């Protein structure tokens, strides 16, 4: 999921005129700059993905509450399916979908991933769509393991480092393919989500079997 998060951001940034899809801090900064320059076109360009991210969170909560009654396992599977279908559509119709619509769809998908994939093992939280929180958790675990002599924290630090590396690799891979095949690279993100579905289903079934 973290690799897919990196691919989403790499795709939006390289294929859609440097708009951030996942972590919205960059869009908020650019929105503020557009406001200071009294540039309404740029304002809308960054405002719309922010609103789409908010709507993605709201939609996610509604589906979880109304359709799955808080069952996290079913909700996670639904989110992955939704995102795989969404990016397949974006990839197939890349030449026909306006950038602003693609940005809205990607930001909404990023919000759903961010909302529904938060736990890494027991007691460890992570983000599948941006790196700041993961970098903080990595640094804290590295401190605890190095200076407080907690071996388990060093292992935890390695887990967070692997997450950051996965995000990095996702950005690299998707940017590479965008440069070569354009918007159709979204199909690669769809395939990545389908692979993630296999992993999540296996993890859930293993976890349920052990209970």
JSON list of C-alpha atoms in Angstrom, two decimals:
[
{"chain": "A", "resi": 1, "resn": "UNK", "atom": "CA", "xyz": [0.00, 0.00, 0.00]},
{"chain": "A", "resi": 2, "resn": "UNK", "atom": "CA", "xyz": [2.86, 2.38, 0.74]},
{"chain": "A", "resi": 3, "resn": "UNK", "atom": "CA", "xyz": [4.42, 1.69, -2.65]},
{"chain": "A", "resi": 4, "resn": "UNK", "atom": "CA", "xyz": [1.03, 2.42, -4.24]},
{"chain": "A", "resi": 5, "resn": "UNK", "atom": "CA", "xyz": [0.89, 5.66, -2.24]},
{"chain": "A", "resi": 6, "resn": "UNK", "atom": "CA", "xyz": [4.21, 6.72, -3.70]},
{"chain": "A", "resi": 7, "resn": "UNK", "atom": "CA", "xyz": [3.03, 5.80, -7.16]},
{"chain": "A", "resi": 8, "resn": "UNK", "atom": "CA", "xyz": [-0.11, 7.92, -6.73]},
{"chain": "A", "resi": 9, "resn": "UNK", "atom": "CA", "xyz": [1.93, 10.98, -5.77]},
{"chain": "A", "resi": 10, "resn": "UNK", "atom": "CA", "xyz": [4.49, 10.37, -8.51]},
{"chain": "A", "resi": 11, "resn": "UNK", "atom": "CA", "xyz": [1.73, 9.99, -11.08]},
{"chain": "A", "resi": 12, "resn": "UNK", "atom": "CA", "xyz": [-0.17, 13.11, -10.05]},
{"chain": "A", "resi": 13, "resn": "UNK", "atom": "CA", "xyz": [2.97, 15.22, -9.84]},
{"chain": "A", "resi": 14, "resn": "UNK", "atom": "CA", "xyz": [4.54, 14.17, -13.15]},
{"chain": "A", "resi": 15, "resn": "UNK", "atom": "CA", "xyz": [1.43, 13.55, -15.27]},
{"chain": "A", "resi": 16, "resn": "UNK", "atom": "CA", "xyz": [-0.80, 16.32, -13.91]},
{"chain": "A", "resi": 17, "resn": "UNK", "atom": "CA", "xyz": [1.24, 19.50, -13.75]},
{"chain": "A", "resi": 18, "resn": "UNK", "atom": "CA", "xyz": [2.92, 19.09, -10.35]},
{"chain": "A", "resi": 19, "resn": "UNK", "atom": "CA", "xyz": [-0.19, 18.77, -8.20]},
{"chain": "A", "resi": 20, "resn": "UNK", "atom": "CA", "xyz": [0.24, 16.69, -5.05]},
{"chain": "A", "resi": 21, "resn": "UNK", "atom": "CA", "xyz": [-2.34, 13.93, -4.65]},
{"chain": "A", "resi": 22, "resn": "UNK", "atom": "CA", "xyz": [-1.57, 12.32, -1.32]},
{"chain": "A", "resi": 23, "resn": "UNK", "atom": "CA", "xyz": [-0.05, 14.59, 1.34]},
{"chain": "A", "resi": 24, "resn": "UNK", "atom": "CA", "xyz": [-1.96, 17.84, 1.00]},
{"chain": "A", "resi": 25, "resn": "UNK", "atom": "CA", "xyz": [0.60, 20.10, 2.72]},
{"chain": "A", "resi": 26, "resn": "UNK", "atom": "CA", "xyz": [2.22, 20.96, -0.62]},
{"chain": "A", "resi": 27, "resn": "UNK", "atom": "CA", "xyz": [-1.15, 21.89, -2.09]},
{"chain": "A", "resi": 28, "resn": "UNK", "atom": "CA", "xyz": [-1.98, 24.07, 0.92]},
{"chain": "A", "resi": 29, "resn": "UNK", "atom": "CA", "xyz": [1.35, 25.89, 0.54]},
{"chain": "A", "resi": 30, "resn": "UNK", "atom": "CA", "xyz": [0.76, 26.46, -3.17]},
{"chain": "A", "resi": 31, "resn": "UNK", "atom": "CA", "xyz": [-2.81, 27.51, -2.45]},
{"chain": "A", "resi": 32, "resn": "UNK", "atom": "CA", "xyz": [-1.53, 30.14, -0.02]},
{"chain": "A", "resi": 33, "resn": "UNK", "atom": "CA", "xyz": [1.02, 31.35, -2.58]},
{"chain": "A", "resi": 34, "resn": "UNK", "atom": "CA", "xyz": [-1.69, 31.61, -5.24]},
{"chain": "A", "resi": 35, "resn": "UNK", "atom": "CA", "xyz": [-3.79, 33.62, -2.79]},
{"chain": "A", "resi": 36, "resn": "UNK", "atom": "CA", "xyz": [-0.91, 36.00, -2.06]},
{"chain": "A", "resi": 37, "resn": "UNK", "atom": "CA", "xyz": [-0.39, 36.49, -5.82]},
{"chain": "A", "resi": 38, "resn": "UNK", "atom": "CA", "xyz": [-4.12, 36.95, -6.47]},
{"chain": "A", "resi": 39, "resn": "UNK", "atom": "CA", "xyz": [-3.98, 34.15, -9.03]},
{"chain": "A", "resi": 40, "resn": "UNK", "atom": "CA", "xyz": [-7.48, 32.60, -9.19]},
{"chain": "A", "resi": 41, "resn": "UNK", "atom": "CA", "xyz": [-6.55, 29.92, -11.74]},
{"chain": "A", "resi": 42, "resn": "UNK", "atom": "CA", "xyz": [-3.73, 28.56, -9.60]},
{"chain": "A", "resi": 43, "resn": "UNK", "atom": "CA", "xyz": [-5.95, 28.90, -6.53]},
{"chain": "A", "resi": 44, "resn": "UNK", "atom": "CA", "xyz": [-8.56, 26.58, -8.05]},
{"chain": "A", "resi": 45, "resn": "UNK", "atom": "CA", "xyz": [-5.90, 24.21, -9.33]},
{"chain": "A", "resi": 46, "resn": "UNK", "atom": "CA", "xyz": [-4.74, 23.47, -5.77]},
{"chain": "A", "resi": 47, "resn": "UNK", "atom": "CA", "xyz": [-8.02, 24.07, -3.95]},
{"chain": "A", "resi": 48, "resn": "UNK", "atom": "CA", "xyz": [-9.93, 21.36, -5.83]},
{"chain": "A", "resi": 49, "resn": "UNK", "atom": "CA", "xyz": [-7.60, 18.45, -4.81]},
{"chain": "A", "resi": 50, "resn": "UNK", "atom": "CA", "xyz": [-7.80, 19.59, -1.17]},
{"chain": "A", "resi": 51, "resn": "UNK", "atom": "CA", "xyz": [-11.60, 19.52, -1.28]},
{"chain": "A", "resi": 52, "resn": "UNK", "atom": "CA", "xyz": [-11.47, 16.13, -3.03]},
{"chain": "A", "resi": 53, "resn": "UNK", "atom": "CA", "xyz": [-9.24, 14.77, -0.26]},
{"chain": "A", "resi": 54, "resn": "UNK", "atom": "CA", "xyz": [-11.77, 15.94, 2.35]},
{"chain": "A", "resi": 55, "resn": "UNK", "atom": "CA", "xyz": [-14.61, 14.35, 0.39]},
{"chain": "A", "resi": 56, "resn": "UNK", "atom": "CA", "xyz": [-12.63, 11.12, 0.13]},
{"chain": "A", "resi": 57, "resn": "UNK", "atom": "CA", "xyz": [-12.36, 10.94, 3.93]},
{"chain": "A", "resi": 58, "resn": "UNK", "atom": "CA", "xyz": [-16.08, 11.64, 4.32]},
{"chain": "A", "resi": 59, "resn": "UNK", "atom": "CA", "xyz": [-17.02, 9.04, 1.70]},
{"chain": "A", "resi": 60, "resn": "UNK", "atom": "CA", "xyz": [-14.77, 6.50, 3.38]},
{"chain": "A", "resi": 61, "resn": "UNK", "atom": "CA", "xyz": [-16.40, 7.06, 6.76]},
{"chain": "A", "resi": 62, "resn": "UNK", "atom": "CA", "xyz": [-19.88, 6.86, 5.26]},
{"chain": "A", "resi": 63, "resn": "UNK", "atom": "CA", "xyz": [-19.18, 3.58, 3.46]},
{"chain": "A", "resi": 64, "resn": "UNK", "atom": "CA", "xyz": [-17.52, 2.10, 6.55]},
{"chain": "A", "resi": 65, "resn": "UNK", "atom": "CA", "xyz": [-20.39, 3.10, 8.81]},
{"chain": "A", "resi": 66, "resn": "UNK", "atom": "CA", "xyz": [-23.37, 2.48, 6.55]},
{"chain": "A", "resi": 67, "resn": "UNK", "atom": "CA", "xyz": [-22.22, -0.50, 4.47]},
{"chain": "A", "resi": 68, "resn": "UNK", "atom": "CA", "xyz": [-19.71, -2.41, 6.58]},
{"chain": "A", "resi": 69, "resn": "UNK", "atom": "CA", "xyz": [-20.75, -1.28, 10.08]},
{"chain": "A", "resi": 70, "resn": "UNK", "atom": "CA", "xyz": [-17.17, -0.57, 11.09]},
{"chain": "A", "resi": 71, "resn": "UNK", "atom": "CA", "xyz": [-15.71, -3.90, 9.89]},
{"chain": "A", "resi": 72, "resn": "UNK", "atom": "CA", "xyz": [-12.19, -2.77, 9.08]},
{"chain": "A", "resi": 73, "resn": "UNK", "atom": "CA", "xyz": [-11.20, -5.89, 7.15]},
{"chain": "A", "resi": 74, "resn": "UNK", "atom": "CA", "xyz": [-14.12, -5.60, 4.73]},
{"chain": "A", "resi": 75, "resn": "UNK", "atom": "CA", "xyz": [-13.60, -1.87, 4.39]},
{"chain": "A", "resi": 76, "resn": "UNK", "atom": "CA", "xyz": [-9.93, -2.27, 3.53]},
{"chain": "A", "resi": 77, "resn": "UNK", "atom": "CA", "xyz": [-10.76, -4.78, 0.80]},
{"chain": "A", "resi": 78, "resn": "UNK", "atom": "CA", "xyz": [-13.42, -2.44, -0.59]},
{"chain": "A", "resi": 79, "resn": "UNK", "atom": "CA", "xyz": [-11.00, 0.50, -0.64]},
{"chain": "A", "resi": 80, "resn": "UNK", "atom": "CA", "xyz": [-8.40, -1.50, -2.56]},
{"chain": "A", "resi": 81, "resn": "UNK", "atom": "CA", "xyz": [-10.99, -2.64, -5.10]},
{"chain": "A", "resi": 82, "resn": "UNK", "atom": "CA", "xyz": [-12.30, 0.91, -5.50]},
{"chain": "A", "resi": 83, "resn": "UNK", "atom": "CA", "xyz": [-8.81, 2.29, -6.04]},
{"chain": "A", "resi": 84, "resn": "UNK", "atom": "CA", "xyz": [-7.83, -0.45, -8.49]},
{"chain": "A", "resi": 85, "resn": "UNK", "atom": "CA", "xyz": [-10.94, 0.25, -10.58]},
{"chain": "A", "resi": 86, "resn": "UNK", "atom": "CA", "xyz": [-10.47, 4.02, -10.38]},
{"chain": "A", "resi": 87, "resn": "UNK", "atom": "CA", "xyz": [-6.87, 3.90, -11.61]},
{"chain": "A", "resi": 88, "resn": "UNK", "atom": "CA", "xyz": [-7.78, 1.41, -14.33]},
{"chain": "A", "resi": 89, "resn": "UNK", "atom": "CA", "xyz": [-10.37, 3.90, -15.60]},
{"chain": "A", "resi": 90, "resn": "UNK", "atom": "CA", "xyz": [-7.86, 6.77, -15.37]},
{"chain": "A", "resi": 91, "resn": "UNK", "atom": "CA", "xyz": [-5.27, 4.74, -17.27]},
{"chain": "A", "resi": 92, "resn": "UNK", "atom": "CA", "xyz": [-7.60, 3.56, -20.03]},
{"chain": "A", "resi": 93, "resn": "UNK", "atom": "CA", "xyz": [-9.14, 6.99, -20.60]},
{"chain": "A", "resi": 94, "resn": "UNK", "atom": "CA", "xyz": [-6.04, 9.06, -19.77]},
{"chain": "A", "resi": 95, "resn": "UNK", "atom": "CA", "xyz": [-6.26, 11.01, -23.02]},
{"chain": "A", "resi": 96, "resn": "UNK", "atom": "CA", "xyz": [-9.88, 11.96, -22.45]},
{"chain": "A", "resi": 97, "resn": "UNK", "atom": "CA", "xyz": [-10.18, 12.68, -18.72]},
{"chain": "A", "resi": 98, "resn": "UNK", "atom": "CA", "xyz": [-9.37, 16.32, -17.81]},
{"chain": "A", "resi": 99, "resn": "UNK", "atom": "CA", "xyz": [-6.47, 16.79, -15.42]},
{"chain": "A", "resi": 100, "resn": "UNK", "atom": "CA", "xyz": [-8.71, 18.38, -12.82]},
{"chain": "A", "resi": 101, "resn": "UNK", "atom": "CA", "xyz": [-10.98, 15.31, -12.74]},
{"chain": "A", "resi": 102, "resn": "UNK", "atom": "CA", "xyz": [-8.02, 12.94, -12.49]},
{"chain": "A", "resi": 103, "resn": "UNK", "atom": "CA", "xyz": [-6.60, 15.03, -9.64]},
{"chain": "A", "resi": 104, "resn": "UNK", "atom": "CA", "xyz": [-9.95, 14.81, -7.84]},
{"chain": "A", "resi": 105, "resn": "UNK", "atom": "CA", "xyz": [-10.12, 11.04, -8.23]},
{"chain": "A", "resi": 106, "resn": "UNK", "atom": "CA", "xyz": [-6.51, 10.52, -7.14]},
{"chain": "A", "resi": 107, "resn": "UNK", "atom": "CA", "xyz": [-6.86, 12.80, -4.11]},
{"chain": "A", "resi": 108, "resn": "UNK", "atom": "CA", "xyz": [-10.02, 10.96, -3.05]},
{"chain": "A", "resi": 109, "resn": "UNK", "atom": "CA", "xyz": [-8.26, 7.59, -3.39]},
{"chain": "A", "resi": 110, "resn": "UNK", "atom": "CA", "xyz": [-5.31, 8.88, -1.39]},
{"chain": "A", "resi": 111, "resn": "UNK", "atom": "CA", "xyz": [-7.69, 10.01, 1.35]},
{"chain": "A", "resi": 112, "resn": "UNK", "atom": "CA", "xyz": [-9.30, 6.58, 1.51]},
{"chain": "A", "resi": 113, "resn": "UNK", "atom": "CA", "xyz": [-5.92, 4.87, 1.79]},
{"chain": "A", "resi": 114, "resn": "UNK", "atom": "CA", "xyz": [-4.83, 7.32, 4.47]},
{"chain": "A", "resi": 115, "resn": "UNK", "atom": "CA", "xyz": [-8.05, 6.76, 6.43]},
{"chain": "A", "resi": 116, "resn": "UNK", "atom": "CA", "xyz": [-8.12, 2.97, 6.29]},
{"chain": "A", "resi": 117, "resn": "UNK", "atom": "CA", "xyz": [-4.51, 1.80, 6.41]},
{"chain": "A", "resi": 118, "resn": "UNK", "atom": "CA", "xyz": [-2.95, 3.04, 9.65]},
{"chain": "A", "resi": 119, "resn": "UNK", "atom": "CA", "xyz": [-1.72, 0.08, 11.67]},
{"chain": "A", "resi": 120, "resn": "UNK", "atom": "CA", "xyz": [1.63, -1.68, 11.25]},
{"chain": "A", "resi": 121, "resn": "UNK", "atom": "CA", "xyz": [1.54, -4.65, 13.57]},
{"chain": "A", "resi": 122, "resn": "UNK", "atom": "CA", "xyz": [0.50, -4.05, 17.16]},
{"chain": "A", "resi": 123, "resn": "UNK", "atom": "CA", "xyz": [0.94, -0.56, 18.55]},
{"chain": "A", "resi": 124, "resn": "UNK", "atom": "CA", "xyz": [2.65, 0.90, 15.48]},
{"chain": "A", "resi": 125, "resn": "UNK", "atom": "CA", "xyz": [0.87, 3.48, 13.37]},
{"chain": "A", "resi": 126, "resn": "UNK", "atom": "CA", "xyz": [1.95, 4.43, 9.88]},
{"chain": "A", "resi": 127, "resn": "UNK", "atom": "CA", "xyz": [0.82, 6.37, 6.83]},
{"chain": "A", "resi": 128, "resn": "UNK", "atom": "CA", "xyz": [0.44, 4.72, 3.45]},
{"chain": "A", "resi": 129, "resn": "UNK", "atom": "CA", "xyz": [0.28, 8.01, 1.55]},
{"chain": "A", "resi": 130, "resn": "UNK", "atom": "CA", "xyz": [2.99, 10.33, 2.87]},
{"chain": "A", "resi": 131, "resn": "UNK", "atom": "CA", "xyz": [6.34, 10.14, 4.65]},
{"chain": "A", "resi": 132, "resn": "UNK", "atom": "CA", "xyz": [6.48, 12.82, 7.37]},
{"chain": "A", "resi": 133, "resn": "UNK", "atom": "CA", "xyz": [4.79, 10.74, 10.06]},
{"chain": "A", "resi": 134, "resn": "UNK", "atom": "CA", "xyz": [6.76, 7.64, 9.06]},
{"chain": "A", "resi": 135, "resn": "UNK", "atom": "CA", "xyz": [10.02, 9.61, 9.26]},
{"chain": "A", "resi": 136, "resn": "UNK", "atom": "CA", "xyz": [9.09, 10.81, 12.74]},
{"chain": "A", "resi": 137, "resn": "UNK", "atom": "CA", "xyz": [8.25, 7.27, 13.87]},
{"chain": "A", "resi": 138, "resn": "UNK", "atom": "CA", "xyz": [11.48, 5.96, 12.35]},
{"chain": "A", "resi": 139, "resn": "UNK", "atom": "CA", "xyz": [13.49, 8.61, 14.18]},
{"chain": "A", "resi": 140, "resn": "UNK", "atom": "CA", "xyz": [11.77, 7.89, 17.51]},
{"chain": "A", "resi": 141, "resn": "UNK", "atom": "CA", "xyz": [12.30, 4.14, 17.15]},
{"chain": "A", "resi": 142, "resn": "UNK", "atom": "CA", "xyz": [15.92, 4.68, 16.13]},
{"chain": "A", "resi": 143, "resn": "UNK", "atom": "CA", "xyz": [16.51, 6.79, 19.24]},
{"chain": "A", "resi": 144, "resn": "UNK", "atom": "CA", "xyz": [14.86, 4.24, 21.54]},
{"chain": "A", "resi": 145, "resn": "UNK", "atom": "CA", "xyz": [16.83, 1.41, 20.01]},
{"chain": "A", "resi": 146, "resn": "UNK", "atom": "CA", "xyz": [20.20, 3.18, 19.92]},
{"chain": "A", "resi": 147, "resn": "UNK", "atom": "CA", "xyz": [20.24, 5.30, 23.07]},
{"chain": "A", "resi": 148, "resn": "UNK", "atom": "CA", "xyz": [17.77, 3.44, 25.29]},
{"chain": "A", "resi": 149, "resn": "UNK", "atom": "CA", "xyz": [19.05, 0.02, 24.20]},
{"chain": "A", "resi": 150, "resn": "UNK", "atom": "CA", "xyz": [15.70, -1.43, 23.12]},
{"chain": "A", "resi": 151, "resn": "UNK", "atom": "CA", "xyz": [16.37, -4.09, 20.44]},
{"chain": "A", "resi": 152, "resn": "UNK", "atom": "CA", "xyz": [12.68, -4.30, 19.51]},
{"chain": "A", "resi": 153, "resn": "UNK", "atom": "CA", "xyz": [12.72, -0.59, 18.67]},
{"chain": "A", "resi": 154, "resn": "UNK", "atom": "CA", "xyz": [15.58, -1.11, 16.23]},
{"chain": "A", "resi": 155, "resn": "UNK", "atom": "CA", "xyz": [13.48, -3.71, 14.43]},
{"chain": "A", "resi": 156, "resn": "UNK", "atom": "CA", "xyz": [10.59, -1.26, 14.46]},
{"chain": "A", "resi": 157, "resn": "UNK", "atom": "CA", "xyz": [12.88, 1.41, 12.97]},
{"chain": "A", "resi": 158, "resn": "UNK", "atom": "CA", "xyz": [13.76, -0.97, 10.15]},
{"chain": "A", "resi": 159, "resn": "UNK", "atom": "CA", "xyz": [10.06, -1.50, 9.44]},
{"chain": "A", "resi": 160, "resn": "UNK", "atom": "CA", "xyz": [9.52, 2.23, 9.10]},
{"chain": "A", "resi": 161, "resn": "UNK", "atom": "CA", "xyz": [12.63, 2.55, 6.94]},
{"chain": "A", "resi": 162, "resn": "UNK", "atom": "CA", "xyz": [11.21, -0.14, 4.67]},
{"chain": "A", "resi": 163, "resn": "UNK", "atom": "CA", "xyz": [7.94, 1.82, 4.41]},
{"chain": "A", "resi": 164, "resn": "UNK", "atom": "CA", "xyz": [9.78, 5.00, 3.45]},
{"chain": "A", "resi": 165, "resn": "UNK", "atom": "CA", "xyz": [11.83, 3.06, 0.92]},
{"chain": "A", "resi": 166, "resn": "UNK", "atom": "CA", "xyz": [8.67, 1.53, -0.56]},
{"chain": "A", "resi": 167, "resn": "UNK", "atom": "CA", "xyz": [7.14, 4.99, -1.00]},
{"chain": "A", "resi": 168, "resn": "UNK", "atom": "CA", "xyz": [10.36, 6.21, -2.63]},
{"chain": "A", "resi": 169, "resn": "UNK", "atom": "CA", "xyz": [10.45, 3.24, -5.02]},
{"chain": "A", "resi": 170, "resn": "UNK", "atom": "CA", "xyz": [6.79, 3.80, -5.92]},
{"chain": "A", "resi": 171, "resn": "UNK", "atom": "CA", "xyz": [7.51, 7.40, -6.92]},
{"chain": "A", "resi": 172, "resn": "UNK", "atom": "CA", "xyz": [10.54, 6.35, -8.97]},
{"chain": "A", "resi": 173, "resn": "UNK", "atom": "CA", "xyz": [8.72, 3.56, -10.80]},
{"chain": "A", "resi": 174, "resn": "UNK", "atom": "CA", "xyz": [5.63, 5.56, -11.65]},
{"chain": "A", "resi": 175, "resn": "UNK", "atom": "CA", "xyz": [7.57, 8.65, -12.73]},
{"chain": "A", "resi": 176, "resn": "UNK", "atom": "CA", "xyz": [9.70, 6.47, -15.00]},
{"chain": "A", "resi": 177, "resn": "UNK", "atom": "CA", "xyz": [6.66, 5.00, -16.74]},
{"chain": "A", "resi": 178, "resn": "UNK", "atom": "CA", "xyz": [4.83, 8.33, -16.98]},
{"chain": "A", "resi": 179, "resn": "UNK", "atom": "CA", "xyz": [7.78, 9.69, -18.93]},
{"chain": "A", "resi": 180, "resn": "UNK", "atom": "CA", "xyz": [7.53, 6.77, -21.36]},
{"chain": "A", "resi": 181, "resn": "UNK", "atom": "CA", "xyz": [3.85, 5.90, -21.71]},
{"chain": "A", "resi": 182, "resn": "UNK", "atom": "CA", "xyz": [2.14, 8.99, -20.31]},
{"chain": "A", "resi": 183, "resn": "UNK", "atom": "CA", "xyz": [-1.14, 8.83, -18.45]},
{"chain": "A", "resi": 184, "resn": "UNK", "atom": "CA", "xyz": [-1.58, 5.13, -19.17]},
{"chain": "A", "resi": 185, "resn": "UNK", "atom": "CA", "xyz": [0.92, 4.53, -16.37]},
{"chain": "A", "resi": 186, "resn": "UNK", "atom": "CA", "xyz": [-2.11, 4.68, -14.07]},
{"chain": "A", "resi": 187, "resn": "UNK", "atom": "CA", "xyz": [-2.77, 1.08, -15.12]},
{"chain": "A", "resi": 188, "resn": "UNK", "atom": "CA", "xyz": [0.41, 0.12, -13.28]},
{"chain": "A", "resi": 189, "resn": "UNK", "atom": "CA", "xyz": [-1.01, 1.65, -10.10]},
{"chain": "A", "resi": 190, "resn": "UNK", "atom": "CA", "xyz": [-4.19, -0.39, -10.60]},
{"chain": "A", "resi": 191, "resn": "UNK", "atom": "CA", "xyz": [-2.13, -3.59, -10.86]},
{"chain": "A", "resi": 192, "resn": "UNK", "atom": "CA", "xyz": [-0.22, -2.62, -7.72]},
{"chain": "A", "resi": 193, "resn": "UNK", "atom": "CA", "xyz": [-3.49, -2.28, -5.81]},
{"chain": "A", "resi": 194, "resn": "UNK", "atom": "CA", "xyz": [-4.62, -5.69, -7.03]},
{"chain": "A", "resi": 195, "resn": "UNK", "atom": "CA", "xyz": [-1.36, -7.18, -5.76]},
{"chain": "A", "resi": 196, "resn": "UNK", "atom": "CA", "xyz": [-1.89, -5.37, -2.48]},
{"chain": "A", "resi": 197, "resn": "UNK", "atom": "CA", "xyz": [-5.36, -6.94, -2.29]},
{"chain": "A", "resi": 198, "resn": "UNK", "atom": "CA", "xyz": [-3.78, -10.40, -2.41]},
{"chain": "A", "resi": 199, "resn": "UNK", "atom": "CA", "xyz": [-1.43, -9.43, 0.41]},
{"chain": "A", "resi": 200, "resn": "UNK", "atom": "CA", "xyz": [-4.15, -7.85, 2.56]},
{"chain": "A", "resi": 201, "resn": "UNK", "atom": "CA", "xyz": [-6.50, -10.81, 2.05]},
{"chain": "A", "resi": 202, "resn": "UNK", "atom": "CA", "xyz": [-3.72, -13.21, 3.01]},
{"chain": "A", "resi": 203, "resn": "UNK", "atom": "CA", "xyz": [-2.80, -11.15, 6.08]},
{"chain": "A", "resi": 204, "resn": "UNK", "atom": "CA", "xyz": [-6.43, -10.88, 7.19]},
{"chain": "A", "resi": 205, "resn": "UNK", "atom": "CA", "xyz": [-7.13, -14.58, 6.74]},
{"chain": "A", "resi": 206, "resn": "UNK", "atom": "CA", "xyz": [-3.92, -15.44, 8.59]},
{"chain": "A", "resi": 207, "resn": "UNK", "atom": "CA", "xyz": [-4.77, -13.06, 11.40]},
{"chain": "A", "resi": 208, "resn": "UNK", "atom": "CA", "xyz": [-8.31, -14.41, 11.72]},
{"chain": "A", "resi": 209, "resn": "UNK", "atom": "CA", "xyz": [-7.08, -17.98, 11.66]},
{"chain": "A", "resi": 210, "resn": "UNK", "atom": "CA", "xyz": [-4.69, -17.31, 14.53]},
{"chain": "A", "resi": 211, "resn": "UNK", "atom": "CA", "xyz": [-7.44, -15.83, 16.76]}
]
